[in-house]
Amino acid sequence: MMQGIGRVIRRALSRRQPARMLRVAGVLLGWLSLAGPLPAWAANLKDIQVSNGAQQSTVTLSFDGKPAYAFFPLHNPERVVIDVNQSGVISGLPLEFSGQNLVKRIRTSTPKDAQSIRLVVELTGKTRTRTTTQQNGALSSVVFTLSGQGSSSISRSVPAAPVRSKPPANNPFDSNKVTAVTSGSTSTRAASPTTASDRIVVAIDAGHGGQDPGAIGPSGLKEKNVTIAIARKLREKLSRDPMFRPVLTRDGDYFISVMGRSDVARKQGASMLVSIHADAAPNRSASGASVWVLSNRRANSEMANWLEQHEKQSELLGGAGDLLANNADDPYLSQAVLDLQFGHSQRVGYDVAVKVLRELQHVGSLHKRRPEHASLGVLRSPDIPSLLVETGFISNRTEERLLGSSAYQDKIAQAIYGGLRTYFLAHPYQTGPKVENRPLSASAAGSAAEPVVHGTSSKKANVHVVKRGETLSGIAQSYGLSATALSQYNHLKKPGVWTGQRLKIPAGSGSAASTASSRPARHKVVRGDTLSAIAAHYGVSMNAIKRANRLKSGEVQLGQTLIIP
């Protein structure tokens, strides 16, 4: 998703004020030559790439020759110091991150001598650091792999097998020895994830608690006791599935504010938030379960609040936090990122709600057969798809008795689990460290717009951006390839693909598909669609859709057909 956001932002910024691209793209390193040329043996640092994850991160230094470097750890606070043999002065650092992943900050420090530069990688906790060297012709890379496990011990450098990825794009400022710090969205692949980071984190929110009992049934059953019981059963089911890692916003009889519940989910790196409640109504005959998602009006008001809270923006998940933290003075960028985040979260929340309702109808009656939109505070997070499940009416004597039954609670938990599993099997999330995505530098952005060059062949390959609902086999078939061939061509370790992933297509494959994809898409508005959600789904801005369809407002109508530019 964030890769798609990055592409939209790059297009918007390039149209609005191209001169600011380098400042938005990230920190620049200027090598200011000192008196006399460098020795012939000195390898120049050409690029720094950062792929930042909660469990594992990589910092890659790319050189135009064989580098001479050394590194060592320091503690309290945790950091890794890297000395590189190269004369010059670094300008433009430090590079700040959100503090939610392993790498907190990259800065310079006083070098050990006049022939060296010193980089300091500040960390959020203890790590193990491992280095590998990679050779690609005359170019060399040193990859520092930081793993958040155990103590901060350092292993020896181990040469890696030669890589076959394309060399970094030529820098148009090379005459001034200027390079750009880029994100993990480069030819260097992210490190292999650990088992924990492979899982989809689901935050389970048991409604009410402590001094807030919630609704109380005719026989005295309290909503807070029903919700925590179902939440624990759901946690147990998700824990047994290797696809998920469940976390509870509360695991006892205590009160958490509405804002605090979404904050707990964010700190745990949740990809989904499910809030569990029991309904009540003056009409004691009201019955059935329902599922609620955030209304468009509440989403707009929440987005306005987030735009005003600059200090909170850095907490956003999925790379948006670091993007906004490094560009806090750009209101256009903030609005674009938050708009896409809210749109994506609303779309995913609605789609998961549909799956959960289909499972709940096998347990008991439904009060609402479609997801309903409401202005609910617990669904307020722009970066976490959220839904609220009303498990039944505790004010109804029959349903109160059911909701107090452990067997019925288990059925409700099973239905929610079934809906989550059905959705994520069809829409797998990226299984790996969450990359700190930023817009690329001017040189890298220009390179990214071109077809990817594979190996040393002069033929250019196509790039296919995975859309929601697509599968590896379906994509391969559309280009006249086998799934195995496409997987091997992209060095995929697993058969799944995720929305926004970029796949290289061998040159000469699928010309018809390429032509078809260049034509504007059309989208028919269905119940629950919003303009922001549609824009996020297709990876375009709301303004682009409004211009293409000559819309005067951000409202869309049921059954309306929209041109997607």
Coordinates of C-alpha atoms in Angstrom, one line a residue:
M1 CA 0.0 0.0 0.0
M2 CA 2.7 2.5 1.0
Q3 CA 4.6 1.9 -2.2
G4 CA 1.4 3.0 -4.0
I5 CA 1.2 6.0 -1.8
G6 CA 4.8 6.9 -2.6
R7 CA 4.1 6.8 -6.3
V8 CA 1.0 9.0 -6.0
I9 CA 3.0 11.5 -3.9
R10 CA 5.9 11.6 -6.3
R11 CA 3.6 12.4 -9.2
A12 CA 1.8 15.1 -7.2
L13 CA 5.0 16.7 -6.0
S14 CA 6.6 16.6 -9.5
R15 CA 3.7 18.5 -10.9
R16 CA 3.4 21.0 -8.1
Q17 CA 7.0 22.0 -7.4
P18 CA 9.7 19.9 -8.9
A19 CA 12.5 21.9 -7.3
R20 CA 11.5 20.6 -3.9
M21 CA 11.7 16.9 -4.8
L22 CA 15.2 16.4 -3.4
R23 CA 14.3 17.9 0.0
V24 CA 11.1 15.8 0.2
A25 CA 12.9 12.7 -1.1
G26 CA 15.2 12.5 1.9
V27 CA 18.5 13.7 3.3
L28 CA 21.3 14.4 0.8
L29 CA 24.9 13.7 1.5
G30 CA 27.3 16.1 -0.1
W31 CA 30.9 15.1 -0.3
L32 CA 32.9 18.3 -0.1
S33 CA 36.4 17.6 -1.6
L34 CA 39.3 18.6 0.6
A35 CA 42.7 19.7 -0.7
G36 CA 44.1 17.2 -3.2
P37 CA 42.5 14.2 -4.9
L38 CA 41.6 11.0 -3.0
P39 CA 44.1 8.1 -3.3
A40 CA 43.5 5.8 -6.2
W41 CA 42.6 3.0 -3.8
A42 CA 39.8 4.9 -2.1
A43 CA 36.3 3.6 -2.9
N44 CA 33.6 6.4 -2.8
L45 CA 30.3 5.9 -0.9
K46 CA 27.6 6.2 -3.6
D47 CA 24.4 5.4 -1.9
I48 CA 22.8 4.5 1.5
Q49 CA 19.7 2.3 1.5
V50 CA 17.5 1.7 4.7
S51 CA 14.9 -1.1 5.1
N52 CA 13.6 -0.6 8.6
G53 CA 11.5 -3.3 10.4
A54 CA 10.4 -4.0 13.9
Q55 CA 12.3 -7.2 14.2
Q56 CA 14.9 -6.8 11.5
S57 CA 16.4 -3.9 9.6
T58 CA 19.1 -3.5 7.0
V59 CA 21.4 -0.6 6.2
T60 CA 23.2 -0.9 2.9
L61 CA 26.2 1.1 1.9
S62 CA 27.1 1.1 -1.8
F63 CA 30.5 1.9 -3.1
D64 CA 32.1 2.4 -6.5
G65 CA 35.0 0.0 -5.6
K66 CA 36.3 -2.2 -2.8
P67 CA 35.5 -0.4 0.5
A68 CA 37.7 -0.1 3.6
Y69 CA 35.5 0.1 6.7
A70 CA 35.2 -0.9 10.3
F71 CA 32.3 -1.0 12.8
F72 CA 31.6 -1.6 16.5
P73 CA 28.7 -1.4 18.9
L74 CA 28.1 1.0 21.7
H75 CA 25.6 0.6 24.5
N76 CA 23.4 2.8 26.8
P77 CA 22.0 4.0 24.4
E78 CA 22.3 1.3 21.8
R79 CA 24.0 2.2 18.5
V80 CA 26.4 1.0 15.8
V81 CA 29.3 3.1 14.7
I82 CA 30.6 2.7 11.1
D83 CA 34.0 4.1 10.0
V84 CA 34.6 4.4 6.3
N85 CA 38.0 5.3 4.8
Q86 CA 37.0 8.3 2.7
S87 CA 38.0 12.0 2.9
G88 CA 35.4 14.6 2.9
V89 CA 32.6 16.2 5.0
I90 CA 29.0 14.8 5.2
S91 CA 26.1 17.3 5.1
G92 CA 22.4 16.7 5.4
L93 CA 22.2 14.2 8.2
P94 CA 20.7 13.2 10.6
L95 CA 17.9 11.1 9.1
E96 CA 15.1 10.6 11.6
F97 CA 12.8 7.6 11.9
S98 CA 9.6 7.1 13.9
G99 CA 11.2 5.1 16.7
Q100 CA 8.8 2.2 16.3
N101 CA 11.3 0.0 14.4
L102 CA 14.9 -0.9 15.1
V103 CA 16.6 2.0 13.4
K104 CA 15.8 5.2 15.2
R105 CA 18.2 7.7 13.6
I106 CA 21.3 7.9 11.4
R107 CA 23.7 10.7 12.0
T108 CA 27.4 11.6 11.6
S109 CA 30.0 11.9 14.3
T110 CA 33.6 13.1 14.7
P111 CA 35.8 10.8 12.5
K112 CA 38.7 8.9 14.0
D113 CA 41.1 10.6 11.6
A114 CA 41.3 12.9 8.6
Q115 CA 41.0 10.0 6.1
S116 CA 37.7 8.7 7.5
I117 CA 34.1 9.5 7.9
R118 CA 31.9 8.2 10.7
L119 CA 28.2 7.2 10.6
V120 CA 26.3 6.4 13.8
V121 CA 23.1 4.2 13.5
E122 CA 21.0 4.9 16.6
L123 CA 18.8 1.9 17.7
T124 CA 15.7 1.5 19.7
G125 CA 16.9 -1.6 21.5
K126 CA 19.6 -4.3 21.7
T127 CA 20.4 -6.0 18.4
R128 CA 22.7 -8.5 16.8
T129 CA 24.6 -7.0 13.9
R130 CA 25.8 -9.1 10.9
T131 CA 27.6 -7.8 7.8
T132 CA 27.8 -9.2 4.3
T133 CA 29.6 -7.9 1.3
Q134 CA 28.2 -8.1 -2.2
Q135 CA 30.1 -7.6 -5.4
N136 CA 28.5 -6.6 -8.8
G137 CA 31.3 -5.9 -11.3
A138 CA 33.2 -2.9 -10.1
L139 CA 30.5 -2.0 -7.6
S140 CA 30.5 -3.2 -4.0
S141 CA 27.9 -3.1 -1.2
V142 CA 28.2 -3.7 2.5
V143 CA 24.9 -4.8 4.1
F144 CA 24.5 -4.4 7.8
T145 CA 21.7 -6.7 9.0
L146 CA 20.3 -5.6 12.5
S147 CA 18.3 -8.3 14.3
G148 CA 16.3 -7.4 17.4
Q149 CA 17.1 -10.6 19.2
G150 CA 19.5 -11.2 22.1
S151 CA 22.4 -8.9 23.0
S152 CA 24.2 -6.5 20.7
S153 CA 27.0 -8.8 19.8
I154 CA 28.9 -8.4 16.5
S155 CA 29.7 -11.2 14.1
R156 CA 32.5 -11.2 11.6
S157 CA 32.0 -10.0 8.0
V158 CA 31.1 -12.8 5.7
P159 CA 31.3 -12.3 1.9
A160 CA 28.1 -13.0 0.1
A161 CA 27.6 -14.5 -3.3
P162 CA 27.6 -12.0 -6.2
V163 CA 24.2 -10.4 -6.7
R164 CA 22.6 -10.1 -10.1
S165 CA 20.5 -7.0 -9.4
K166 CA 20.9 -4.0 -11.6
P167 CA 23.5 -1.4 -10.5
P168 CA 22.2 1.8 -8.9
A169 CA 20.8 4.4 -11.2
N170 CA 23.4 7.0 -12.4
N171 CA 23.2 10.1 -10.3
P172 CA 22.8 13.3 -12.3
F173 CA 24.8 15.2 -9.5
D174 CA 27.7 12.8 -9.6
S175 CA 30.1 15.5 -10.6
N176 CA 29.5 17.1 -7.2
K177 CA 29.7 13.7 -5.5
V178 CA 26.1 13.9 -4.2
T179 CA 24.1 10.7 -3.4
A180 CA 20.7 10.2 -1.8
V181 CA 19.6 8.2 1.1
T182 CA 16.8 6.0 -0.2
S183 CA 14.3 3.6 1.4
G184 CA 14.1 -0.2 1.0
S185 CA 12.3 0.2 -2.3
T186 CA 15.4 -0.5 -4.2
S187 CA 17.1 -3.4 -6.0
T188 CA 18.4 -4.7 -2.7
R189 CA 15.9 -7.2 -1.3
A190 CA 14.7 -6.9 2.3
A191 CA 16.1 -9.3 4.8
S192 CA 14.2 -12.5 5.4
P193 CA 11.5 -12.0 8.0
T194 CA 11.4 -13.9 11.3
T195 CA 8.5 -16.1 12.2
A196 CA 6.9 -13.3 14.3
S197 CA 7.0 -10.7 11.6
D198 CA 5.4 -13.1 9.2
R199 CA 2.1 -13.0 11.1
I200 CA -0.7 -10.5 10.6
V201 CA -1.2 -8.7 13.9
V202 CA -4.9 -8.5 14.9
A203 CA -5.8 -6.2 17.8
I204 CA -8.9 -7.5 19.7
D205 CA -10.7 -4.8 21.6
A206 CA -13.0 -6.0 24.4
G207 CA -15.5 -3.2 24.8
H208 CA -16.0 -1.3 28.1
G209 CA -14.4 -2.6 31.3
G210 CA -13.7 -1.5 34.9
Q211 CA -16.1 1.2 36.1
D212 CA -17.8 1.1 32.7
P213 CA -19.9 -2.1 32.6
G214 CA -21.5 -1.3 29.2
A215 CA -25.1 -2.4 28.7
I216 CA -26.7 -4.6 31.3
G217 CA -29.2 -7.3 30.4
P218 CA -32.6 -8.0 32.1
S219 CA -31.0 -10.7 34.2
G220 CA -28.0 -8.6 35.2
L221 CA -25.4 -9.8 32.6
K222 CA -22.9 -7.1 32.0
E223 CA -21.6 -6.3 28.5
K224 CA -18.0 -5.9 29.7
N225 CA -17.9 -9.5 30.8
V226 CA -19.3 -10.8 27.5
T227 CA -16.9 -8.9 25.4
I228 CA -13.7 -10.0 27.4
A229 CA -14.9 -13.6 27.2
I230 CA -15.4 -13.5 23.5
A231 CA -12.1 -11.6 23.0
R232 CA -10.1 -14.3 24.9
K233 CA -11.7 -17.1 22.9
L234 CA -10.9 -15.2 19.6
R235 CA -7.3 -14.7 20.8
E236 CA -7.0 -18.4 21.4
K237 CA -8.3 -19.3 17.9
L238 CA -6.0 -16.8 16.2
S239 CA -3.0 -17.9 18.2
R240 CA -3.4 -21.4 16.9
D241 CA -3.3 -20.1 13.3
P242 CA 0.3 -19.4 12.0
M243 CA -1.2 -16.6 9.8
F244 CA -2.1 -14.4 12.8
R245 CA -0.6 -12.9 16.0
P246 CA -3.4 -11.6 18.2
V247 CA -3.1 -8.9 20.9
L248 CA -5.7 -7.7 23.4
T249 CA -6.3 -4.0 24.1
R250 CA -7.3 -5.1 27.6
D251 CA -7.0 -8.5 29.3
G252 CA -8.8 -7.8 32.5
D253 CA -11.6 -5.9 34.2
Y254 CA -10.2 -2.4 33.8
F255 CA -11.1 0.7 31.8
I256 CA -9.2 2.0 28.7
S257 CA -10.3 5.2 26.9
V258 CA -11.5 5.1 23.3
M259 CA -8.3 6.8 22.2
G260 CA -6.2 4.5 24.3
R261 CA -7.6 1.4 22.6
S262 CA -6.4 2.5 19.1
D263 CA -3.1 3.6 20.5
V264 CA -2.5 0.1 22.0
A265 CA -3.2 -1.4 18.6
R266 CA -0.8 1.0 16.9
K267 CA 2.0 0.3 19.4
Q268 CA 1.6 -3.4 18.7
G269 CA 1.9 -2.8 15.0
A270 CA -1.7 -4.1 14.3
S271 CA -2.8 -4.7 10.7
M272 CA -6.5 -5.0 11.9
L273 CA -8.5 -3.9 14.9
V274 CA -11.7 -5.8 15.9
S275 CA -13.8 -4.2 18.6
I276 CA -16.3 -6.5 20.3
H277 CA -19.5 -5.2 21.9
A278 CA -23.1 -6.3 22.7
D279 CA -26.0 -4.2 21.6
A280 CA -29.0 -2.9 23.6
A281 CA -32.3 -1.2 22.7
P282 CA -35.5 0.0 24.5
N283 CA -37.3 -2.4 22.3
R284 CA -36.6 -5.7 24.1
S285 CA -37.6 -7.7 21.0
A286 CA -34.7 -6.3 19.0
S287 CA -32.2 -9.1 18.2
G288 CA -29.4 -10.1 15.9
A289 CA -25.7 -9.3 15.3
S290 CA -24.4 -6.5 13.2
V291 CA -21.0 -5.1 12.1
W292 CA -20.1 -1.5 11.9
V293 CA -17.3 0.4 10.1
L294 CA -16.2 4.1 10.1
S295 CA -18.5 6.5 8.4
N296 CA -17.2 8.8 5.7
R297 CA -18.2 11.9 7.7
R298 CA -16.3 10.7 10.8
A299 CA -13.3 9.8 8.6
N300 CA -13.2 13.3 7.2
S301 CA -13.3 14.9 10.7
E302 CA -10.7 12.5 12.0
M303 CA -8.4 13.3 9.1
A304 CA -8.7 17.0 9.9
N305 CA -7.7 16.2 13.5
W306 CA -4.7 14.2 12.4
L307 CA -3.6 17.0 10.0
E308 CA -3.5 19.4 13.0
Q309 CA -1.6 17.0 15.3
H310 CA 1.9 17.0 13.7
E311 CA 3.4 15.3 16.7
K312 CA 1.0 12.4 16.3
Q313 CA 1.6 11.9 12.6
S314 CA 5.0 10.2 13.2
E315 CA 3.1 7.3 15.0
L316 CA 1.4 6.1 11.9
L317 CA 2.2 2.6 10.8
G318 CA 3.3 1.2 7.4
G319 CA 5.9 3.8 6.7
A320 CA 3.6 6.8 6.7
G321 CA 4.8 8.0 10.1
D322 CA 8.4 8.4 9.0
L323 CA 7.4 9.9 5.7
L324 CA 5.5 12.6 7.5
A325 CA 8.0 13.1 10.3
N326 CA 10.7 14.0 7.7
N327 CA 8.4 16.3 5.8
A328 CA 6.4 17.9 8.6
D329 CA 6.3 21.3 6.9
D330 CA 4.5 20.1 3.8
P331 CA 0.7 20.2 4.4
Y332 CA 0.0 18.9 0.9
L333 CA 2.0 15.8 1.5
S334 CA 0.4 15.3 4.9
Q335 CA -3.1 15.5 3.4
A336 CA -2.2 13.2 0.5
V337 CA -0.8 10.5 2.8
L338 CA -3.7 10.7 5.3
D339 CA -6.3 10.7 2.6
L340 CA -4.8 7.5 1.1
Q341 CA -4.4 5.9 4.5
F342 CA -8.0 6.5 5.6
G343 CA -9.3 5.4 2.2
H344 CA -7.3 2.2 2.3
S345 CA -8.4 1.5 5.9
Q346 CA -12.0 2.1 5.2
R347 CA -12.0 -0.2 2.2
V348 CA -10.3 -3.1 4.0
G349 CA -12.5 -2.6 7.1
Y350 CA -15.6 -2.8 5.0
D351 CA -14.4 -5.9 3.1
V352 CA -13.5 -7.7 6.3
A353 CA -16.9 -6.8 7.8
V354 CA -18.7 -8.4 4.8
K355 CA -16.7 -11.6 5.5
V356 CA -17.5 -11.6 9.2
L357 CA -21.2 -11.0 8.6
R358 CA -21.3 -14.0 6.3
E359 CA -19.9 -16.2 9.1
L360 CA -22.2 -14.7 11.8
Q361 CA -25.3 -15.5 9.8
H362 CA -24.6 -19.2 10.4
V363 CA -24.5 -18.6 14.2
G364 CA -27.7 -16.7 14.7
S365 CA -29.9 -14.0 13.3
L366 CA -28.5 -10.8 11.9
H367 CA -29.9 -7.4 12.9
K368 CA -28.2 -5.8 9.8
R369 CA -27.3 -7.9 6.8
R370 CA -24.7 -5.4 5.5
P371 CA -22.0 -3.5 7.3
E372 CA -23.3 -0.3 8.7
H373 CA -21.4 3.1 8.9
A374 CA -21.2 5.0 12.1
S375 CA -19.3 7.7 13.9
L376 CA -17.5 5.5 16.4
G377 CA -14.4 6.6 18.2
V378 CA -12.7 3.2 18.4
L379 CA -12.7 3.0 14.6
R380 CA -10.8 6.3 14.2
S381 CA -7.3 5.1 13.2
P382 CA -6.3 6.2 9.7
D383 CA -3.6 3.5 9.5
I384 CA -5.4 0.5 11.0
P385 CA -8.5 -1.1 9.2
S386 CA -11.1 -1.4 11.9
L387 CA -14.5 -2.9 12.5
L388 CA -16.9 -3.1 15.5
V389 CA -18.9 -6.3 16.0
E390 CA -22.2 -6.1 17.9
T391 CA -22.5 -9.7 18.9
G392 CA -26.3 -9.5 19.7
F393 CA -28.8 -7.7 21.9
I394 CA -28.0 -8.1 25.6
S395 CA -31.4 -6.3 26.2
N396 CA -33.2 -9.3 24.6
R397 CA -33.7 -12.0 27.2
T398 CA -33.1 -14.9 24.8
E399 CA -29.9 -13.3 23.4
E400 CA -28.8 -12.4 26.9
R401 CA -28.9 -16.0 27.8
L402 CA -27.0 -17.0 24.7
L403 CA -24.4 -14.3 25.2
G404 CA -23.8 -15.6 28.7
S405 CA -23.2 -19.1 27.4
S406 CA -19.6 -20.2 26.9
A407 CA -20.6 -22.3 23.9
Y408 CA -22.3 -19.5 22.1
Q409 CA -19.4 -17.1 22.9
D410 CA -17.1 -19.7 21.2
K411 CA -19.4 -19.7 18.1
I412 CA -19.2 -15.9 17.9
A413 CA -15.4 -16.0 18.2
Q414 CA -15.2 -18.7 15.6
A415 CA -17.3 -16.6 13.2
I416 CA -15.1 -13.6 13.6
Y417 CA -12.0 -15.7 13.1
G418 CA -13.5 -17.3 10.0
G419 CA -14.2 -13.9 8.5
L420 CA -10.7 -12.7 9.2
R421 CA -9.1 -15.8 7.8
T422 CA -11.3 -15.8 4.6
Y423 CA -10.3 -12.2 3.9
F424 CA -6.6 -12.5 4.5
L425 CA -6.3 -15.7 2.5
A426 CA -7.7 -13.9 -0.5
H427 CA -5.8 -10.7 0.2
P428 CA -2.4 -11.6 1.8
Y429 CA -0.5 -8.9 3.5
Q430 CA 3.2 -8.4 2.8
T431 CA 5.1 -10.9 4.9
G432 CA 8.2 -9.2 5.9
P433 CA 9.6 -6.2 7.7
K434 CA 7.5 -3.1 7.2
V435 CA 9.7 -0.9 5.0
E436 CA 10.1 2.8 5.8
N437 CA 9.0 4.0 2.4
R438 CA 9.8 7.5 1.2
P439 CA 9.6 9.2 -2.2
L440 CA 12.8 8.4 -4.0
S441 CA 15.4 11.0 -5.0
A442 CA 15.1 12.7 -8.3
S443 CA 17.5 10.3 -9.9
A444 CA 15.9 7.3 -8.4
A445 CA 12.4 8.5 -9.2
G446 CA 13.3 8.9 -12.9
S447 CA 14.8 5.5 -12.9
A448 CA 11.7 3.9 -11.3
A449 CA 9.5 5.2 -14.1
E450 CA 11.4 3.2 -16.7
P451 CA 10.9 -0.5 -17.3
V452 CA 13.2 -2.6 -15.0
V453 CA 16.4 -3.9 -16.7
H454 CA 17.1 -7.5 -15.8
G455 CA 20.7 -8.6 -15.6
T456 CA 22.9 -7.4 -18.5
S457 CA 20.4 -7.9 -21.3
S458 CA 19.6 -4.9 -23.4
K459 CA 16.0 -5.9 -23.6
K460 CA 13.7 -4.1 -21.1
A461 CA 11.2 -5.9 -18.9
N462 CA 7.7 -4.8 -18.1
V463 CA 6.5 -4.1 -14.5
H464 CA 3.2 -5.3 -13.2
V465 CA 1.7 -3.7 -10.1
V466 CA -0.4 -6.2 -8.2
K467 CA -4.0 -5.1 -7.7
R468 CA -6.5 -6.3 -5.1
G469 CA -7.8 -9.8 -5.7
E470 CA -5.0 -10.8 -8.2
T471 CA -3.1 -14.1 -7.7
L472 CA 0.4 -15.1 -8.9
S473 CA -1.1 -17.8 -11.3
G474 CA -3.6 -15.4 -12.7
I475 CA -1.0 -12.7 -13.4
A476 CA 1.3 -15.3 -15.0
Q477 CA -1.5 -16.6 -17.2
S478 CA -2.4 -13.1 -18.4
Y479 CA 1.2 -12.7 -19.7
G480 CA 1.4 -16.1 -21.2
L481 CA 3.8 -17.4 -18.5
S482 CA 3.7 -20.2 -15.9
A483 CA 3.4 -19.3 -12.2
T484 CA 6.7 -21.1 -11.6
A485 CA 8.6 -19.1 -14.2
L486 CA 7.2 -15.8 -12.9
S487 CA 8.1 -16.7 -9.4
Q488 CA 11.6 -17.7 -10.3
Y489 CA 12.1 -14.5 -12.4
N490 CA 11.2 -12.4 -9.4
H491 CA 13.1 -14.5 -6.9
L492 CA 9.9 -15.1 -4.8
K493 CA 10.3 -17.3 -1.8
K494 CA 6.5 -17.8 -1.3
P495 CA 3.7 -18.3 -3.8
G496 CA 1.6 -15.4 -2.5
V497 CA 1.6 -11.8 -3.8
W498 CA 0.3 -8.7 -2.1
T499 CA -1.5 -5.5 -3.2
G500 CA 1.0 -3.0 -4.5
Q501 CA 3.8 -5.4 -5.1
R502 CA 5.8 -4.8 -8.3
L503 CA 6.5 -7.9 -10.4
K504 CA 9.0 -7.9 -13.3
I505 CA 7.6 -9.4 -16.5
P506 CA 10.1 -10.9 -19.0
A507 CA 10.6 -8.8 -22.1
G508 CA 8.3 -9.8 -24.9
S509 CA 5.6 -11.3 -22.6
G510 CA 2.0 -10.1 -22.5
S511 CA 1.9 -7.3 -25.0
A512 CA -1.8 -7.5 -25.1
A513 CA -2.1 -7.3 -21.4
S514 CA 0.2 -4.3 -21.3
T515 CA -1.9 -2.5 -23.9
A516 CA -5.1 -3.3 -22.0
S517 CA -3.7 -2.0 -18.8
S518 CA -2.9 1.4 -20.3
R519 CA -6.6 2.1 -20.9
P520 CA -8.4 3.9 -18.1
A521 CA -10.3 1.6 -15.7
R522 CA -13.9 2.1 -14.8
H523 CA -15.4 1.5 -11.3
K524 CA -19.1 1.1 -10.5
V525 CA -19.9 2.5 -7.1
V526 CA -21.4 -0.1 -4.7
R527 CA -22.9 0.3 -1.3
G528 CA -20.3 1.4 1.2
D529 CA -17.9 2.9 -1.4
T530 CA -16.4 6.3 -0.7
L531 CA -14.3 8.4 -3.0
S532 CA -11.2 8.1 -0.8
A533 CA -11.6 4.4 -0.6
I534 CA -11.9 4.0 -4.3
A535 CA -8.9 6.3 -4.8
A536 CA -6.8 4.2 -2.4
H537 CA -7.9 0.9 -4.1
Y538 CA -6.7 2.1 -7.5
G539 CA -3.6 3.9 -6.2
V540 CA -4.6 7.3 -7.5
S541 CA -5.5 10.6 -5.8
M542 CA -9.1 11.7 -5.1
N543 CA -8.4 14.9 -7.1
A544 CA -7.4 12.9 -10.1
I545 CA -10.7 11.0 -10.0
K546 CA -12.6 14.2 -9.5
R547 CA -10.9 15.8 -12.5
A548 CA -11.4 12.8 -14.7
N549 CA -15.1 12.6 -13.9
R550 CA -15.7 16.4 -13.5
L551 CA -17.0 15.9 -9.9
K552 CA -17.7 19.1 -8.0
S553 CA -17.6 17.4 -4.6
G554 CA -16.2 14.3 -2.9
E555 CA -19.5 12.6 -2.8
V556 CA -20.3 9.5 -5.0
Q557 CA -23.6 7.9 -5.8
L558 CA -24.7 4.3 -5.6
G559 CA -24.5 2.8 -9.1
Q560 CA -22.4 5.7 -10.5
T561 CA -19.6 4.6 -13.0
L562 CA -16.3 6.4 -12.5
I563 CA -13.4 6.7 -14.9
I564 CA -10.2 5.8 -13.1
P565 CA -7.3 7.7 -14.7

